[in-house]
Amino acid sequence: NAGVTQTPKFQVLKTGQSMTLQCAQDMNHNSMYWYRQDPGMGLRLIYYSASEGTTDKGEVPNGYNVSRLNKREFSLRLESAAPSQTSVYFCASSRPGRANTEAFFGQGTRLTVV
Amino acid sequence: AQTVTQSQPEMSVQEAETVTLSCTYDTSENNYYLFWYKQPPSRQMILVIRQEAYKQQNATENRFSVNFQKAAKSFSLKISDSQLGDTAMYFCAFMKHVNSGYALNFGKGTSLLVTP
């Protein structure tokens, strides 16, 4: 059981370049999330999707766009990368919008913008 | 704004000893769920323990237990008989209601080092 799969695991971008982080889950979860993790800041929510066809901004959405391609896949796009977007990115999923559900995480993508 | 506070950025404990990690949170909801996640050097986020706010009994999972004080909005994690493999970042989180569902809201984390 793969769980939540993120690609790539590592990426270096030049300022101004664009890229898409891919995420797929095989647990039939409705809800999917993108977080970024910075030293001393914990994990902060970028965007989330409560169900297929819906997306909403989280705490730190500026500079990002998302696409919920289908129930399994939720991608995060950086249109013009900036050094401030250097971070570790996590995709997560959970069962339909219930407060008691744990989130399952991918292994993370370490992104460096130079 | 962060609504989960972990006041101990770093902690250290000797193997086989007990350590307690602190967490406080702020919410206006009455029913909610709290979590502790562990992040070892591998970077993987691993659920350690979960607490339902409407249950008075503190959750336990083997060597891990919580002290949940709802009135004080406190949710500490106790690790008994610490092992070298417990070395990791520990994040406190609660599932907060957002526009169209729920999302985890994390504290800044506590880095725990278990020494021989």
Short mmCIF file of C-alpha atoms in Angstrom, two decimals:
data_model
loop_
_atom_site.label_atom_id
_atom_site.label_comp_id
_atom_site.label_asym_id
_atom_site.label_seq_id
_atom_site.Cartn_x
_atom_site.Cartn_y
_atom_site.Cartn_z
CA ASN A 1 0.00 0.00 0.00
CA ALA A 2 1.79 3.13 -1.25
CA GLY A 3 -0.24 5.68 0.78
CA VAL A 4 0.72 9.21 -0.31
CA THR A 5 3.35 9.53 -3.02
CA GLN A 6 5.11 12.78 -3.82
CA THR A 7 7.43 13.55 -6.69
CA PRO A 8 10.13 14.69 -6.91
CA LYS A 9 11.93 14.17 -3.60
CA PHE A 10 14.51 16.86 -4.30
CA GLN A 11 14.58 19.81 -6.70
CA VAL A 12 16.77 22.83 -7.31
CA LEU A 13 15.28 25.73 -9.25
CA LYS A 14 16.60 29.03 -10.41
CA THR A 15 14.70 32.15 -9.45
CA GLY A 16 11.86 32.72 -11.89
CA GLN A 17 11.59 29.11 -13.04
CA SER A 18 8.34 27.24 -12.72
CA MET A 19 7.62 23.71 -11.59
CA THR A 20 4.84 21.43 -10.43
CA LEU A 21 4.99 19.15 -7.41
CA GLN A 22 2.95 16.02 -7.90
CA CYS A 23 1.01 14.16 -5.23
CA ALA A 24 -1.12 11.04 -5.44
CA GLN A 25 -2.89 8.97 -2.80
CA ASP A 26 -4.36 5.52 -3.08
CA MET A 27 -6.47 5.50 0.08
CA ASN A 28 -9.65 6.87 -1.52
CA HIS A 29 -9.44 9.98 0.67
CA ASN A 30 -11.54 12.99 -0.20
CA SER A 31 -9.37 15.62 1.49
CA MET A 32 -5.87 16.53 0.36
CA TYR A 33 -3.43 19.16 1.55
CA TRP A 34 -0.18 20.92 0.75
CA TYR A 35 2.03 22.11 3.60
CA ARG A 36 5.41 23.75 3.71
CA GLN A 37 7.92 23.19 6.50
CA ASP A 38 10.51 25.78 7.36
CA PRO A 39 13.00 25.64 10.26
CA GLY A 40 11.40 26.84 13.47
CA MET A 41 8.01 27.33 11.83
CA GLY A 42 6.39 23.93 11.94
CA LEU A 43 4.15 22.95 9.04
CA ARG A 44 2.00 25.65 7.49
CA LEU A 45 -0.96 25.01 5.24
CA ILE A 46 -0.61 26.33 1.70
CA TYR A 47 -3.76 25.00 0.01
CA TYR A 48 -6.21 22.24 0.61
CA SER A 49 -8.92 20.41 -1.25
CA ALA A 50 -11.85 19.09 0.76
CA SER A 51 -13.12 17.05 -2.17
CA GLU A 52 -12.63 16.56 -5.87
CA GLY A 53 -13.41 19.79 -7.66
CA THR A 54 -12.83 22.13 -4.73
CA THR A 55 -9.72 23.95 -3.54
CA ASP A 56 -9.21 26.59 -0.87
CA LYS A 57 -6.38 28.78 0.31
CA GLY A 58 -4.63 28.01 3.53
CA GLU A 59 -2.36 30.14 5.68
CA VAL A 60 0.41 30.84 3.13
CA PRO A 61 -1.00 30.59 -0.42
CA ASN A 62 0.85 33.46 -2.11
CA GLY A 63 3.04 32.36 -5.01
CA TYR A 64 1.33 28.99 -5.40
CA ASN A 65 -1.48 27.45 -7.38
CA VAL A 66 -3.05 24.03 -7.05
CA SER A 67 -5.04 21.61 -9.15
CA ARG A 68 -7.18 18.76 -7.88
CA LEU A 69 -6.90 16.68 -11.03
CA ASN A 70 -9.11 13.87 -9.75
CA LYS A 71 -9.79 12.20 -6.43
CA ARG A 72 -6.29 10.70 -6.29
CA GLU A 73 -4.12 13.59 -7.42
CA PHE A 74 -3.43 17.06 -6.06
CA SER A 75 -0.62 19.11 -7.59
CA LEU A 76 1.12 22.26 -6.40
CA ARG A 77 2.54 24.71 -8.93
CA LEU A 78 5.12 27.43 -8.48
CA GLU A 79 4.73 29.76 -11.44
CA SER A 80 7.81 31.91 -10.78
CA ALA A 81 9.96 30.49 -8.04
CA ALA A 82 11.50 32.81 -5.46
CA PRO A 83 14.22 32.11 -2.86
CA SER A 84 11.55 32.56 -0.15
CA GLN A 85 9.93 29.40 -1.47
CA THR A 86 12.94 27.32 -0.50
CA SER A 87 11.35 24.82 1.85
CA VAL A 88 10.29 21.23 2.39
CA TYR A 89 6.85 20.58 0.93
CA PHE A 90 4.49 17.91 2.20
CA CYS A 91 1.38 16.56 0.63
CA ALA A 92 -1.16 14.88 2.89
CA SER A 93 -4.56 13.29 2.66
CA SER A 94 -7.34 12.37 5.06
CA ARG A 95 -10.79 10.84 5.05
CA PRO A 96 -13.80 13.03 4.27
CA GLY A 97 -13.74 16.28 6.25
CA ARG A 98 -14.00 14.98 9.77
CA ALA A 99 -12.15 16.36 12.74
CA ASN A 100 -11.21 12.96 14.12
CA THR A 101 -9.34 11.80 11.10
CA GLU A 102 -5.58 11.66 11.06
CA ALA A 103 -3.70 12.93 8.04
CA PHE A 104 -1.33 10.70 6.12
CA PHE A 105 1.75 12.37 4.72
CA GLY A 106 4.00 11.89 1.75
CA GLN A 107 7.76 11.78 2.22
CA GLY A 108 8.23 15.43 1.34
CA THR A 109 9.97 17.38 -1.40
CA ARG A 110 13.04 19.43 -0.53
CA LEU A 111 12.98 22.43 -2.86
CA THR A 112 15.85 24.90 -3.13
CA VAL A 113 15.45 28.10 -5.13
CA VAL A 114 18.74 29.79 -6.00
CA ALA B 1 -1.57 33.00 13.12
CA GLN B 2 -0.33 29.98 15.00
CA THR B 3 -2.85 28.72 17.49
CA VAL B 4 -0.74 25.83 18.72
CA THR B 5 2.20 26.67 20.95
CA GLN B 6 5.11 24.41 21.77
CA SER B 7 7.28 26.31 24.20
CA GLN B 8 10.27 23.96 24.17
CA PRO B 9 12.24 24.22 20.91
CA GLU B 10 14.75 21.58 22.06
CA MET B 11 14.87 18.93 24.74
CA SER B 12 17.24 16.19 25.72
CA VAL B 13 16.68 13.02 27.73
CA GLN B 14 18.78 10.02 28.63
CA GLU B 15 17.86 6.60 27.39
CA ALA B 16 15.32 4.82 29.62
CA GLU B 17 14.25 8.08 31.27
CA THR B 18 10.89 9.84 30.96
CA VAL B 19 10.37 13.13 29.18
CA THR B 20 7.34 15.39 28.77
CA LEU B 21 6.80 17.69 25.81
CA SER B 22 4.45 20.63 26.30
CA CYS B 23 1.73 21.95 24.03
CA THR B 24 -0.99 24.54 24.46
CA TYR B 25 -3.61 25.49 21.92
CA ASP B 26 -6.37 27.95 21.36
CA THR B 27 -9.76 27.13 19.93
CA SER B 28 -13.34 28.21 20.41
CA GLU B 29 -14.68 24.84 19.37
CA ASN B 30 -16.01 22.41 21.92
CA ASN B 31 -15.45 19.16 20.07
CA TYR B 32 -12.08 18.73 18.41
CA TYR B 33 -9.18 16.37 18.06
CA LEU B 34 -5.55 16.73 19.03
CA PHE B 35 -2.55 14.90 17.66
CA TRP B 36 1.14 14.38 18.25
CA TYR B 37 3.23 13.66 15.16
CA LYS B 38 6.84 12.48 15.14
CA GLN B 39 9.28 13.43 12.39
CA PRO B 40 12.55 11.44 12.51
CA PRO B 41 15.57 12.42 10.41
CA SER B 42 14.00 10.50 7.52
CA ARG B 43 11.52 13.39 7.30
CA GLN B 44 8.50 11.09 7.36
CA MET B 45 5.56 12.38 9.44
CA ILE B 46 4.33 9.64 11.76
CA LEU B 47 1.25 9.81 13.95
CA VAL B 48 2.18 9.08 17.56
CA ILE B 49 -1.08 9.55 19.42
CA ARG B 50 -4.51 11.11 19.09
CA GLN B 51 -6.90 12.57 21.69
CA GLU B 52 -10.58 13.30 21.32
CA ALA B 53 -11.55 16.41 23.27
CA TYR B 54 -14.86 15.02 24.48
CA LYS B 55 -13.13 12.07 26.15
CA GLN B 56 -11.86 12.72 29.65
CA GLN B 57 -9.58 9.71 29.64
CA ASN B 58 -6.07 10.45 28.47
CA ALA B 59 -4.94 8.54 25.40
CA THR B 60 -2.07 6.07 25.63
CA GLU B 61 -0.10 4.18 22.99
CA ASN B 62 2.50 1.87 24.51
CA ARG B 63 5.26 4.14 25.90
CA PHE B 64 3.46 7.31 24.78
CA SER B 65 0.71 8.98 26.75
CA VAL B 66 -0.85 12.41 26.93
CA ASN B 67 -1.97 14.70 29.72
CA PHE B 68 -4.99 16.46 28.31
CA GLN B 69 -6.30 19.40 30.32
CA LYS B 70 -9.25 20.77 28.37
CA ALA B 71 -9.96 23.77 30.57
CA ALA B 72 -6.33 24.85 30.41
CA LYS B 73 -6.13 23.97 26.69
CA SER B 74 -3.03 21.93 27.37
CA PHE B 75 -1.98 18.72 25.64
CA SER B 76 1.40 17.40 26.75
CA LEU B 77 3.10 14.23 25.52
CA LYS B 78 4.90 11.92 27.91
CA ILE B 79 7.43 9.45 26.58
CA SER B 80 8.36 6.73 29.06
CA ASP B 81 11.45 4.52 28.88
CA SER B 82 12.93 6.73 26.15
CA GLN B 83 14.75 4.94 23.35
CA LEU B 84 17.39 6.17 20.92
CA GLY B 85 14.85 5.78 18.13
CA ASP B 86 12.65 8.39 19.79
CA THR B 87 15.11 11.07 18.65
CA ALA B 88 13.01 13.24 16.34
CA MET B 89 11.03 16.44 15.93
CA TYR B 90 7.66 16.24 17.64
CA PHE B 91 4.75 18.31 16.47
CA CYS B 92 1.56 19.01 18.34
CA ALA B 93 -1.45 19.64 16.11
CA PHE B 94 -5.21 19.97 16.20
CA MET B 95 -7.71 19.52 13.46
CA LYS B 96 -9.24 22.92 12.87
CA HIS B 97 -12.35 23.73 10.88
CA VAL B 98 -11.59 25.56 7.64
CA ASN B 99 -13.90 26.85 4.93
CA SER B 100 -14.84 23.57 3.32
CA GLY B 101 -13.59 20.97 5.72
CA TYR B 102 -10.85 20.36 8.25
CA ALA B 103 -7.08 20.78 8.24
CA LEU B 104 -4.31 20.13 10.72
CA ASN B 105 -2.86 23.17 12.44
CA PHE B 106 0.67 22.55 13.75
CA GLY B 107 2.89 23.95 16.45
CA LYS B 108 6.48 24.87 15.65
CA GLY B 109 7.81 21.61 17.01
CA THR B 110 10.13 20.32 19.72
CA SER B 111 13.39 18.69 18.79
CA LEU B 112 14.00 15.75 21.12
CA LEU B 113 17.41 14.15 21.49
CA VAL B 114 17.71 10.85 23.33
CA THR B 115 21.24 10.23 24.53
CA PRO B 116 22.85 6.93 25.59
#
